[in-house]
Coordinates of C-alpha atoms in Angstrom, one line a residue:
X212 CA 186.9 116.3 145.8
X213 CA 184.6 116.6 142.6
X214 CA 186.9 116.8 139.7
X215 CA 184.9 119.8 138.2
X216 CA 186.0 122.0 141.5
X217 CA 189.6 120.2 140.8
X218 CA 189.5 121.7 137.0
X219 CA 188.4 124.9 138.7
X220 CA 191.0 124.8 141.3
X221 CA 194.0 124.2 138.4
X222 CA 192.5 126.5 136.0
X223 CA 192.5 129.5 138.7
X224 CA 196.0 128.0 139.7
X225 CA 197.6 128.3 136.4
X226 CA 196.2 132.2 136.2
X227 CA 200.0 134.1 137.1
X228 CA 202.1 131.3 134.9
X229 CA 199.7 132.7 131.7
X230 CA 200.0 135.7 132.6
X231 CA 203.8 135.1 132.9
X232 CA 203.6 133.6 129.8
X233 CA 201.9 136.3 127.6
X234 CA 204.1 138.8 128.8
X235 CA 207.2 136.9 127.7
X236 CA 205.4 136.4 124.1
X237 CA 204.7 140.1 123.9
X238 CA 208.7 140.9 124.7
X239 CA 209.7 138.5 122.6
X240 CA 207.8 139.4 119.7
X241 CA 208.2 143.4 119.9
X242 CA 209.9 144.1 116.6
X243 CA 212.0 146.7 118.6
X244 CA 213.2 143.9 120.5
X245 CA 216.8 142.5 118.6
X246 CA 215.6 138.6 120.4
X247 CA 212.3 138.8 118.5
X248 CA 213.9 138.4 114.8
X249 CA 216.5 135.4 116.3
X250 CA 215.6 131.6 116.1
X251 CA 215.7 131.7 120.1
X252 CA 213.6 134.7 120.5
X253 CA 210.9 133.2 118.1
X254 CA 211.0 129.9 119.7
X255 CA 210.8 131.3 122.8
X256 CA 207.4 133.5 122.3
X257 CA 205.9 130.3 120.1
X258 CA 206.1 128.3 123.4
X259 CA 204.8 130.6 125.4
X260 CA 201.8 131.6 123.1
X261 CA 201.3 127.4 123.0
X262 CA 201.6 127.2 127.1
X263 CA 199.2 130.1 127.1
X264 CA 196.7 128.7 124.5
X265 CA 196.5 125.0 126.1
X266 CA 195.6 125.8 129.3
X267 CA 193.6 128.5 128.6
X268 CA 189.2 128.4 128.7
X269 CA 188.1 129.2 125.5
X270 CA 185.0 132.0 125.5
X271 CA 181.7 131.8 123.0
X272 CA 182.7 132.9 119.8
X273 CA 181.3 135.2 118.2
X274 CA 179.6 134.3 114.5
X275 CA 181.5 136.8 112.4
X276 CA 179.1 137.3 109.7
X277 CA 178.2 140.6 108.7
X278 CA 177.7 140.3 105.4
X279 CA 176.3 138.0 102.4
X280 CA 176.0 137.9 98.5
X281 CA 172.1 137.5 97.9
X282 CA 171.5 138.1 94.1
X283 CA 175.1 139.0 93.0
X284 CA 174.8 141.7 95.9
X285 CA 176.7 142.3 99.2
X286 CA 174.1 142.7 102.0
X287 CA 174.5 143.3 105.6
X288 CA 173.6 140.4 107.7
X289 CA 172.2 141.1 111.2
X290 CA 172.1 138.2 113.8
X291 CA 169.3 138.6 116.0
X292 CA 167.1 136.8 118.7
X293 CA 163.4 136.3 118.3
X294 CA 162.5 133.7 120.5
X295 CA 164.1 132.8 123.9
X296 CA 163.6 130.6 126.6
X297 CA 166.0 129.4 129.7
X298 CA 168.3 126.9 127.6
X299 CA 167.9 128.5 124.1
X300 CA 167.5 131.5 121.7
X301 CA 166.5 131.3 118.6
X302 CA 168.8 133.7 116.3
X303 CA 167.6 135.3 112.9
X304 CA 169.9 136.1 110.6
X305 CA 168.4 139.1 108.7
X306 CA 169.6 140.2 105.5
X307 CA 169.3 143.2 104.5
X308 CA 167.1 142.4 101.2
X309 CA 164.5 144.7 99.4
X310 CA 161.0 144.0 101.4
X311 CA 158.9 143.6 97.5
X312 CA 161.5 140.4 97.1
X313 CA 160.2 137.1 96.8
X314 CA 160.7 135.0 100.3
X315 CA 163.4 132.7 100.5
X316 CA 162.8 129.0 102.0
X317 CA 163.0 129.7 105.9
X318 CA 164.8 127.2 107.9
X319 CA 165.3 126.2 111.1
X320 CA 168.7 125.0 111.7
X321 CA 169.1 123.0 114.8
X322 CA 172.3 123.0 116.1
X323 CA 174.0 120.2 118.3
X324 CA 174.0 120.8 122.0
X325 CA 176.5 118.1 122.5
X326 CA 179.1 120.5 124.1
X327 CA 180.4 122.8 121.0
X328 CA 178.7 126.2 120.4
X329 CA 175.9 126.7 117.8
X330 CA 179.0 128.8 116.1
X331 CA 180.3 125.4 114.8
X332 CA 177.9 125.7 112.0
X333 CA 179.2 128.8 111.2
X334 CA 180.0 127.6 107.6
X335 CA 176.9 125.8 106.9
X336 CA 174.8 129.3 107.6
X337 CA 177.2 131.1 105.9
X338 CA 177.0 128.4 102.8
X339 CA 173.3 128.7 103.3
X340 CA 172.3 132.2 103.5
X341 CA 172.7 133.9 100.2
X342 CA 169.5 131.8 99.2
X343 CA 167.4 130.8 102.4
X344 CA 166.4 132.8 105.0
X345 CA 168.2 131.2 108.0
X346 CA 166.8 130.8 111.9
X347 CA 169.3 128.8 114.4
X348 CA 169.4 127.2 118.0
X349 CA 171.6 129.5 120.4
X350 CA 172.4 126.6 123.1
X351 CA 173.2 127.9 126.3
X352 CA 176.1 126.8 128.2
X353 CA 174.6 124.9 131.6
X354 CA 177.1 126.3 133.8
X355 CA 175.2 129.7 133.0
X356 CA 171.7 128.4 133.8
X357 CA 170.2 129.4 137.9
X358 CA 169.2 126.2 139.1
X359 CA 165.7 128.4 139.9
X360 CA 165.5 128.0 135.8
X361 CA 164.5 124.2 136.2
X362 CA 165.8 121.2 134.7
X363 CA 166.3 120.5 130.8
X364 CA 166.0 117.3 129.8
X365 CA 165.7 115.1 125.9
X366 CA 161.9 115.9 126.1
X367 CA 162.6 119.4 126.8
X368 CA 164.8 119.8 123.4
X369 CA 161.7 117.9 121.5
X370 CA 159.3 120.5 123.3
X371 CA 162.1 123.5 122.1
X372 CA 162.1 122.3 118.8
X373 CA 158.3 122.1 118.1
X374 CA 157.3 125.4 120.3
X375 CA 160.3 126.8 117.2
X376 CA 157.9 125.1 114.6
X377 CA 155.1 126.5 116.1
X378 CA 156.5 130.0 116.2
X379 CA 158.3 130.0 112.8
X380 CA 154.7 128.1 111.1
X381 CA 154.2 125.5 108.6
X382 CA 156.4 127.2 105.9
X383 CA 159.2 125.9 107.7
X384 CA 161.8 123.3 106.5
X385 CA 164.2 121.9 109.3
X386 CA 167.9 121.0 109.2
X387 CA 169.5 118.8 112.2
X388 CA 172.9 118.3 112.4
X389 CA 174.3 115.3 114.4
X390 CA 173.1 115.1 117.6
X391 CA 169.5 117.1 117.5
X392 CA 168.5 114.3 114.1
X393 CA 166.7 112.2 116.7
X394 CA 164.7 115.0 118.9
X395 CA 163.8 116.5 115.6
X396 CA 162.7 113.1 113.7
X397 CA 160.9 112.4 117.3
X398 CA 159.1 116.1 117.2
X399 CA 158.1 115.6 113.7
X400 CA 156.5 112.6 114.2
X401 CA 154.7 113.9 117.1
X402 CA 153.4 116.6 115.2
X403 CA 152.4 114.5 112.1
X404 CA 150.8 112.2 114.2
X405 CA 148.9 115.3 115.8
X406 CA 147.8 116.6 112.1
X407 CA 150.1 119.7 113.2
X408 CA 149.2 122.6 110.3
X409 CA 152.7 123.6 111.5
X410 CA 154.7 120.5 111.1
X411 CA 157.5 121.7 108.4
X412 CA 157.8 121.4 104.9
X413 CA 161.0 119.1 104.7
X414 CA 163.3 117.4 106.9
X415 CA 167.0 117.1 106.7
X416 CA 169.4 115.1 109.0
X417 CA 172.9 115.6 108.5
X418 CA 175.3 112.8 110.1
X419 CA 172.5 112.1 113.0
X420 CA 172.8 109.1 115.3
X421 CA 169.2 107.5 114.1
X422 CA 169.6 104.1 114.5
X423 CA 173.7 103.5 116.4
X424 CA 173.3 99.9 115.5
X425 CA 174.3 100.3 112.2
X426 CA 178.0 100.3 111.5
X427 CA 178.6 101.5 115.3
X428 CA 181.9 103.9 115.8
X429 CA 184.2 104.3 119.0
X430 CA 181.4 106.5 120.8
X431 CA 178.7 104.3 120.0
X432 CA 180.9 100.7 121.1
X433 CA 181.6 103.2 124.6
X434 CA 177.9 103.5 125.7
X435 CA 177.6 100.4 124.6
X436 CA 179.9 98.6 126.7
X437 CA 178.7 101.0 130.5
X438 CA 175.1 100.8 132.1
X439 CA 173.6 104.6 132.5
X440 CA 174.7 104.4 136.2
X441 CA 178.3 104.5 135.2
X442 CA 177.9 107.4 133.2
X443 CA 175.7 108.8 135.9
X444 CA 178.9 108.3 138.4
X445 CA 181.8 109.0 136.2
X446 CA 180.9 112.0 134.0
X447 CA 178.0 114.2 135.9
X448 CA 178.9 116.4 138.1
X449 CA 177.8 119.4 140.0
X450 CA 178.7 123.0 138.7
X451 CA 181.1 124.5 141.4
X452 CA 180.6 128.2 142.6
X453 CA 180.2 131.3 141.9
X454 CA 179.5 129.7 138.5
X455 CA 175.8 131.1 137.9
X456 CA 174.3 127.2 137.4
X457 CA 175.8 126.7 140.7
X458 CA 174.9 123.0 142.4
X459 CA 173.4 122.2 138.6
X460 CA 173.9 118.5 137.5
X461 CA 176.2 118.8 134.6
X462 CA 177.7 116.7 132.3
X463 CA 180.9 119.6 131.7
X464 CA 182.1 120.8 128.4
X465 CA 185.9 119.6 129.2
X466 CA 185.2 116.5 129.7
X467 CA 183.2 115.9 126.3
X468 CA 186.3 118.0 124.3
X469 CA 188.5 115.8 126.5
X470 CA 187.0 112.3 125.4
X471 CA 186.7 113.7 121.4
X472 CA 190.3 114.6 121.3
X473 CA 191.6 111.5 122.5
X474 CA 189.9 109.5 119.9
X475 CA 192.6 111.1 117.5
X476 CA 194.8 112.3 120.0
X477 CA 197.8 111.8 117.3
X478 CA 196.0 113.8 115.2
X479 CA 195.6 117.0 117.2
X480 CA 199.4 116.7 118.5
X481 CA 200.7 116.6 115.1
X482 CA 198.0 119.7 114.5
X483 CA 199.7 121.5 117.3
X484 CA 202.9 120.5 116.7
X485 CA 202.7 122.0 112.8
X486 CA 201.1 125.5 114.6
X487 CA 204.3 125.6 117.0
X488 CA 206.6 125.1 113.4
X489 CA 204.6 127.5 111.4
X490 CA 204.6 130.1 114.4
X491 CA 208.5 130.1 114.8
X492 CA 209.0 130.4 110.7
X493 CA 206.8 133.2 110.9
X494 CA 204.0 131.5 108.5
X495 CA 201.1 133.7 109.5
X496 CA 198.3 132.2 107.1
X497 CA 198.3 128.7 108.1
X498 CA 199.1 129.7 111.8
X499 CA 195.5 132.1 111.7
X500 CA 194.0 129.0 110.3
X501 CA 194.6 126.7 112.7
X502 CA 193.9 129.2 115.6
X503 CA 190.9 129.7 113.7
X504 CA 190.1 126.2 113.8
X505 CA 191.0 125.3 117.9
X506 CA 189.1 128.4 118.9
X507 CA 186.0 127.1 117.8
X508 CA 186.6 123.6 118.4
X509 CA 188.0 124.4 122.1
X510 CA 185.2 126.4 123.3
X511 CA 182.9 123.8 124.7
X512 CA 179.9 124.7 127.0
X513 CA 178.1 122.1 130.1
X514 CA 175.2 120.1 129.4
X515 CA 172.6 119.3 131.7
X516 CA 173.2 115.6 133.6
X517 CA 169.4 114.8 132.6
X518 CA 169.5 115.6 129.3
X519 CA 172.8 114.1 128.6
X520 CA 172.1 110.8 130.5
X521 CA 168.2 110.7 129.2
X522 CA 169.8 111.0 125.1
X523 CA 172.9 108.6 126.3
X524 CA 170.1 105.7 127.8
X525 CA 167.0 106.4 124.7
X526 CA 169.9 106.7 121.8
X527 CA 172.5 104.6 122.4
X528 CA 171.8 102.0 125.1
X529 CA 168.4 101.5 124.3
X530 CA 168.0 102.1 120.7
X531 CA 164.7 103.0 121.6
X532 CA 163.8 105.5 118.1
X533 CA 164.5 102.7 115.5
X534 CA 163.2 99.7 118.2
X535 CA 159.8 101.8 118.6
X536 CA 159.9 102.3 122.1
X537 CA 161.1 105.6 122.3
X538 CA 158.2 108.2 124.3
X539 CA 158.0 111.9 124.5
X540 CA 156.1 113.4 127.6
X541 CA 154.7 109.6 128.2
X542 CA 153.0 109.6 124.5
X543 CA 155.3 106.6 121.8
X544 CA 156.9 108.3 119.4
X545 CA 155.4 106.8 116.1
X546 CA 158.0 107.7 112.4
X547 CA 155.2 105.5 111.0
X548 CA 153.0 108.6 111.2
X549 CA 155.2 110.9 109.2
X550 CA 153.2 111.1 106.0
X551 CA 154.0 114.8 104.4
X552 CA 157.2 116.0 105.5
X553 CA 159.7 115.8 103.0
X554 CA 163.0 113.6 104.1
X555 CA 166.3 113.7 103.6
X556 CA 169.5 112.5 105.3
X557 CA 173.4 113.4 104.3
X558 CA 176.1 111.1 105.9
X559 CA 179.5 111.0 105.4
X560 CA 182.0 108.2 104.0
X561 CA 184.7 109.0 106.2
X562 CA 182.4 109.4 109.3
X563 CA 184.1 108.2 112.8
X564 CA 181.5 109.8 114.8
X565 CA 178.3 108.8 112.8
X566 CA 178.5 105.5 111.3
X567 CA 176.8 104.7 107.7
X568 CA 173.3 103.6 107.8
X569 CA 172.5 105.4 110.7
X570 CA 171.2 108.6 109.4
X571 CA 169.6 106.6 106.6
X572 CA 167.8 104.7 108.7
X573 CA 164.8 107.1 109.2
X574 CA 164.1 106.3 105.6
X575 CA 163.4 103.1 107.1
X576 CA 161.4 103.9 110.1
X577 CA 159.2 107.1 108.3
X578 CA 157.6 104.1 106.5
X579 CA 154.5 105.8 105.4
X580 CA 156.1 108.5 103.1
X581 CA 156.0 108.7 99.6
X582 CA 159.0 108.1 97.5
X583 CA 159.1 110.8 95.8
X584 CA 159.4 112.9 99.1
X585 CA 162.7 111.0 100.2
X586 CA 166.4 111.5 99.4
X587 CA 169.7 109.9 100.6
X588 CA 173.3 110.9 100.2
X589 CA 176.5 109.7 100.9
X590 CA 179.5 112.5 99.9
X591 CA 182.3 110.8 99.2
X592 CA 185.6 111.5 101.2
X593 CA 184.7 113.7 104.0
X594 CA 184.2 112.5 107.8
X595 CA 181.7 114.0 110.2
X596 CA 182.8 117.5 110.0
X597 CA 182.6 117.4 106.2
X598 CA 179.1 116.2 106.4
X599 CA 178.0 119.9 106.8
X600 CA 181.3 122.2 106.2
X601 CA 184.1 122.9 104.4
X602 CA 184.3 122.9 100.4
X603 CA 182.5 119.5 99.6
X604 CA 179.7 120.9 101.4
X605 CA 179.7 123.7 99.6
X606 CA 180.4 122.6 96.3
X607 CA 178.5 119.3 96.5
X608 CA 176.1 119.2 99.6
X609 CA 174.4 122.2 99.5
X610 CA 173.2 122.5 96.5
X611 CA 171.4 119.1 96.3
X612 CA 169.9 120.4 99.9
X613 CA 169.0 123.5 98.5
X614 CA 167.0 121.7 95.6
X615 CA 165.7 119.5 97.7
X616 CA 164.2 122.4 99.6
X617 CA 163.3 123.9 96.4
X618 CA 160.9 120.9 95.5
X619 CA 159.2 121.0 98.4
X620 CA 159.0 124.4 99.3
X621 CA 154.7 124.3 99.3
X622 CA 152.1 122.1 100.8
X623 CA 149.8 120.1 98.1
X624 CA 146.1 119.9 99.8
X625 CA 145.8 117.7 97.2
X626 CA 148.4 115.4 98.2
X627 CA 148.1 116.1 102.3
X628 CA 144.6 114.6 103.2
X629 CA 145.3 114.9 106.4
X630 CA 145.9 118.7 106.5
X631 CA 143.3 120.1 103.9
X632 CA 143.3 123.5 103.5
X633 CA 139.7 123.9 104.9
X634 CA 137.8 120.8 106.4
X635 CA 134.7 122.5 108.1
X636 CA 134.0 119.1 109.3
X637 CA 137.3 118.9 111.8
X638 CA 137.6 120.9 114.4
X639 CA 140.1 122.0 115.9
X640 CA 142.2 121.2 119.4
X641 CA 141.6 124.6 120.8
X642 CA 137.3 124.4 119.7
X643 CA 137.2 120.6 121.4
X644 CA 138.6 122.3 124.3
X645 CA 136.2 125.3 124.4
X646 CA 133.5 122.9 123.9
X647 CA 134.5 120.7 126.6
X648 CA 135.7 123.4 129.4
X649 CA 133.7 125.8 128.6
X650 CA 130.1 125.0 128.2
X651 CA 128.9 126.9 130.9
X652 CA 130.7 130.7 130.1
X653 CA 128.5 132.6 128.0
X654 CA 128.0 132.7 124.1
X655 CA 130.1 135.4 122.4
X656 CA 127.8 138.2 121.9
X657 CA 125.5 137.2 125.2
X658 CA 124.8 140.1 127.6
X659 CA 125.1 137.6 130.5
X660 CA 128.0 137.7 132.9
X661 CA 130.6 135.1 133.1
X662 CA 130.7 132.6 135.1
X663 CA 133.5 133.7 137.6
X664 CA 134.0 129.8 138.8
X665 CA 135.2 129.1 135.1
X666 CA 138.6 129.2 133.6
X667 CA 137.1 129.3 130.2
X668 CA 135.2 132.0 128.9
X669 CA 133.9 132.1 125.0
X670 CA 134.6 135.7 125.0
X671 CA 136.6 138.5 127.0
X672 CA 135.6 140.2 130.1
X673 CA 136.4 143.9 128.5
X674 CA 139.9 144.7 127.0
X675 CA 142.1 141.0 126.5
X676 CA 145.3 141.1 128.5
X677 CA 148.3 140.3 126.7
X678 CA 149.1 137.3 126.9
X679 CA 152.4 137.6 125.8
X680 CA 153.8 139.3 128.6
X681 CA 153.9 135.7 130.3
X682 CA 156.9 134.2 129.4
X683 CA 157.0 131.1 126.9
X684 CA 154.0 132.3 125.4
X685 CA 154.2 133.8 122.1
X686 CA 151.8 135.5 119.4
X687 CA 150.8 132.2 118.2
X688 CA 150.2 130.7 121.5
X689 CA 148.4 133.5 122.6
X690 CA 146.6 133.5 120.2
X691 CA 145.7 129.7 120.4
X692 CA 145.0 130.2 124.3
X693 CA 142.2 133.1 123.3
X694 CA 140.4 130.7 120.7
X695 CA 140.4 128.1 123.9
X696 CA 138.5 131.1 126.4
X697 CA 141.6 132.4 128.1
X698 CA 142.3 136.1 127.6
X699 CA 143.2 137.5 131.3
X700 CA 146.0 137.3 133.9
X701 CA 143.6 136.4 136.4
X702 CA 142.0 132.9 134.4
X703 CA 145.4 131.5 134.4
X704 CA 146.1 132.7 137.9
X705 CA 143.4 130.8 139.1
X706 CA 144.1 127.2 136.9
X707 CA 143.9 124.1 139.1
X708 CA 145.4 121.3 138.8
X709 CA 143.0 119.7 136.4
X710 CA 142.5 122.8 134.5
X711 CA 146.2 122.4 133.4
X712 CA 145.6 118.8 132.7
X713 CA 142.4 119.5 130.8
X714 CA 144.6 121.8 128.4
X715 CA 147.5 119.6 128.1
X716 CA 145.7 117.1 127.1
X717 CA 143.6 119.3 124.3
X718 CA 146.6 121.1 123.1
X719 CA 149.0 118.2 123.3
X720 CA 151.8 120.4 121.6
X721 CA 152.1 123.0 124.6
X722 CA 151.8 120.0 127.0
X723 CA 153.5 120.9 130.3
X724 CA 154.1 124.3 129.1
X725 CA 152.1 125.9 132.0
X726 CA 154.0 123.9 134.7
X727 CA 157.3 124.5 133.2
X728 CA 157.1 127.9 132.9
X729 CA 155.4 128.7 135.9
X730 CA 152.2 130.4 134.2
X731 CA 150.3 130.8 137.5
X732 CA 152.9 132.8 139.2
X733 CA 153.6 135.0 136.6
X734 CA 150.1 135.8 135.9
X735 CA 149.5 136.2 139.2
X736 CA 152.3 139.2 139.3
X737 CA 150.9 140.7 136.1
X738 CA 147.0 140.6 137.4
X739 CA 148.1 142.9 140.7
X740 CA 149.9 144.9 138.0
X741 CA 146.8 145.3 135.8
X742 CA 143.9 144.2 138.4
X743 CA 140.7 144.1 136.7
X744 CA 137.6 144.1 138.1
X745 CA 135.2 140.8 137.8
X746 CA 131.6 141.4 137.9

């Protein structure tokens, strides 16, 4: 039997004795109740609140920030989503600031999807947002996904994370904690390398696993030691029904909270056995905080078995980032081409996850950048965690980040030859393409018909359709696919195959997009919705 169903099965099993259990805590801590103010009677509803608390499955929490001191003011803070696709939202926390303020950096905070919920950064965008105006990665949990949603794999999370660039613009500075430092160095590079006017304005990687070579820690001896098939056979499995992402490949969220714990399994007993103490003296405050604590750190969500085998193989098997080997959609990833994005990397002294010198080695690798766009820290005394929360974070981190941010906050035509601010001479992806496709559709401002054989047209046929109705096609893209001769549902519901190939390969940045999200189909569904007629 498939050890996920097994979980499942003991999970569902253990239901009544919780219940059992809760009810006994609630009797037992009823001030009416004589028992409740004994030793016995307190010992007795600790142990069942701990029964009832290990063996129960841990929900999404929710981010708990409503409000925020922005210029010795308390403002309310709203959390909400402006960009989504299948495996992610994108969440904006808005503050409720006067609109004739000056802008705050914007960043884009990429969260780990390596089993924990965006929330675990909870801290850092609550250090963060009295002076930056904050945008985060909502991972979603892969046991939630329809199978109908398609697979989500390490070049998927690069394409995420540039289509986020893309939609947020080039006044963008990015922040990758852990696990997301290598598809975010890898989409950076990609979109230097592409003369992106979007690539961001600084890049920061907190405790990422760049190059696991250096100093390597229990997790990076593990992959290590085991081929990707024995990963492939001992921790993917399929997600059991009536789970949503039913018969999904997944690599499950207990099993990854399983493994961490383990590696300082004497360290979370002792944690729990100081919350059972603390509960039967009655010490409320440090019993809140460590329920605080386990909440956030017990509520793990499924990744997908591609994704998590692709990243185990490319990051830690292969080394293939700092070894130059490493592709996204079939093109090398080159650090070599980074030339204008600022750098910075944070590790931690104490790091067990994250050894030193692996974050710091993309200093290394983005060769081609200036000095005086780099900067390296090491905060003394914390471990991973530390790297980006708690006190030393937010006494000693975050404000060198935030001045780091500060100093490059604005692009230098001067200083970025390869993205002037107006080089009539280059043009761009989306004018090669109309050139290219769409030689034979008539000139804007012709009186001649277009050719109804074409995908392309230089101009619309009457009113535009809107574009963004399609899903995984914002303003920007829209706008983007216009310049290229595309303005109606019924263009894209007639692509071919090497139409789509003759756009991926002009607009490398959307590459695959069409496929993915299934363009044609939708189109065709919104054309009979809004038929127009071609003459």
């Amino acid at each position: 039997m498939p050890y996920y169903h097994l979980f499942e099965m003991t999970h569902a099993a253990l239901s009544p004795y919780r219940a059992a259990a809760d009810v006994a805590r609630l009797y037992f801590q009823n001030p009416f109740n004589p028992l409740a103010h004994t030793p016995v009677g307190k010992t007795i509803a600790a142990s069942c609140e701990m029964f009832e608390r290990v063996t129960r499955r841990y929900g999404k929490p929710e981010w708990g920030l409503n409000t925020t001191v922005v210029d010795g003011q308390e403002v309310a803070v709203h959390p909400q989503p402006v960009w989504e696709r299948s495996f992610c939202r994108l969440l904006h926390f808005e503050r409720a600031v006067p609109e004739d303020r000056p802008a705050d950096p914007k960043i884009l905070l990429v969260a780990p999807m390596s089993g924990h919920y965006a929330t675990l950064l909870r801290g850092t965008v609550e250090t963060l947002l009295p002076n930056h105006d904050i945008y985060i990665t909502d991972w979603e949990d892969a046991r939630v996904v329809p199978l109908a949603a398609g697979r989500f794999d390490l070049d998927d999370y690069i394409d995420y994370v540039i289509d986020m660039l893309h939609w947020l613009g080039g006044d963008t500075h990015v922040m990758a904690v852990c696990q997301p430092s290598v598809p975010v160095f890898a989409a950076v590079a990609r979109m230097e390398a592409d003369d992106d006017p979007d690539s961001p304005l600084s890049m920061t990687l907190m405790g990422g696993p760049i190059d696991t070579r250096s100093n390597p820690t229990a997790v990076n001896k593990l992959a290590h030691d085991k081929d990707i098939g024995w990963f492939k056979r001992h921790v993917t499995t399929q997600v059991p029904f009536p789970h949503a992402g039913f018969m999904r490949d997944v690599y499950p969220g207990f099993l990854q909270i399983t493994g961490f714990m383990t590696m300082n399994l004497d360290r979370h007993v002792d944690a729990h056995r100081k919350l059972f103490m603390h509960m039967v003296r009655g010490d409320g405050d440090n019993a809140t905080k460590h329920k605080e604590f386990y909440d956030e750190y017990l509520a793990v969500m499924d990744l997908t078995a591609e994704f998590y085998l692709q990243t185990v193989e490319t990051v830690f098997i292969k080394h293939a980032l700092p070894t130059g080997t490493m592709t996204h959609r079939g093109v090398l990833v080159d650090p070599s081409r980074i030339r204008n994005v600022a750098l910075a990397t944070i590790e931690g002294e104490k790091d067990d996850i994250t050894g030193g010198g692996q974050t710091e080695a993309a200093h290394r690798l983005a060769s081609s950048l200036p000095d005086d766009k780099r900067l390296h820290y090491v905060q003394p005394g914390v471990g991973h965690y530390g790297v980006f929360n708690g006190s030393r974070f937010r006494e000693e981190i975050a404000p060198r980040l935030a001045a780091f941010i500060r100093r490059h906050g604005t692009k230098d035509p001067a200083k970025n030859p390869a993205r002037p601010a107006a080089t009539p001479q280059r043009k761009s992806a989306s004018e090669r393409l109309i050139e290219a496709l769409a030689a034979n559709a008539p000139a804007p401002g012709s009186d001649a018909a277009p050719d109804p054989t074409s995908a392309f047209l230089a101009a619309p046929h009457g009113t535009a359709d809107d574009l963004t109705l399609i899903s995984g096609v914002g303003p920007r893209l829209a706008h983007m696919l216009n310049e290229a001769g595309i303005w109606h549902f019924w263009q894209i519901a007639r692509f071919t195959e090497a139409d789509i190939k003759a756009l991926d390969a002009k607009l490398p940045s959307y590459k695959g997009r069409a496929v993915r999200d299934k363009w044609i189909a939708q189109a065709a569904r919104l054309a009979e919705k809004q038929p127009i007629a071609i003459v």
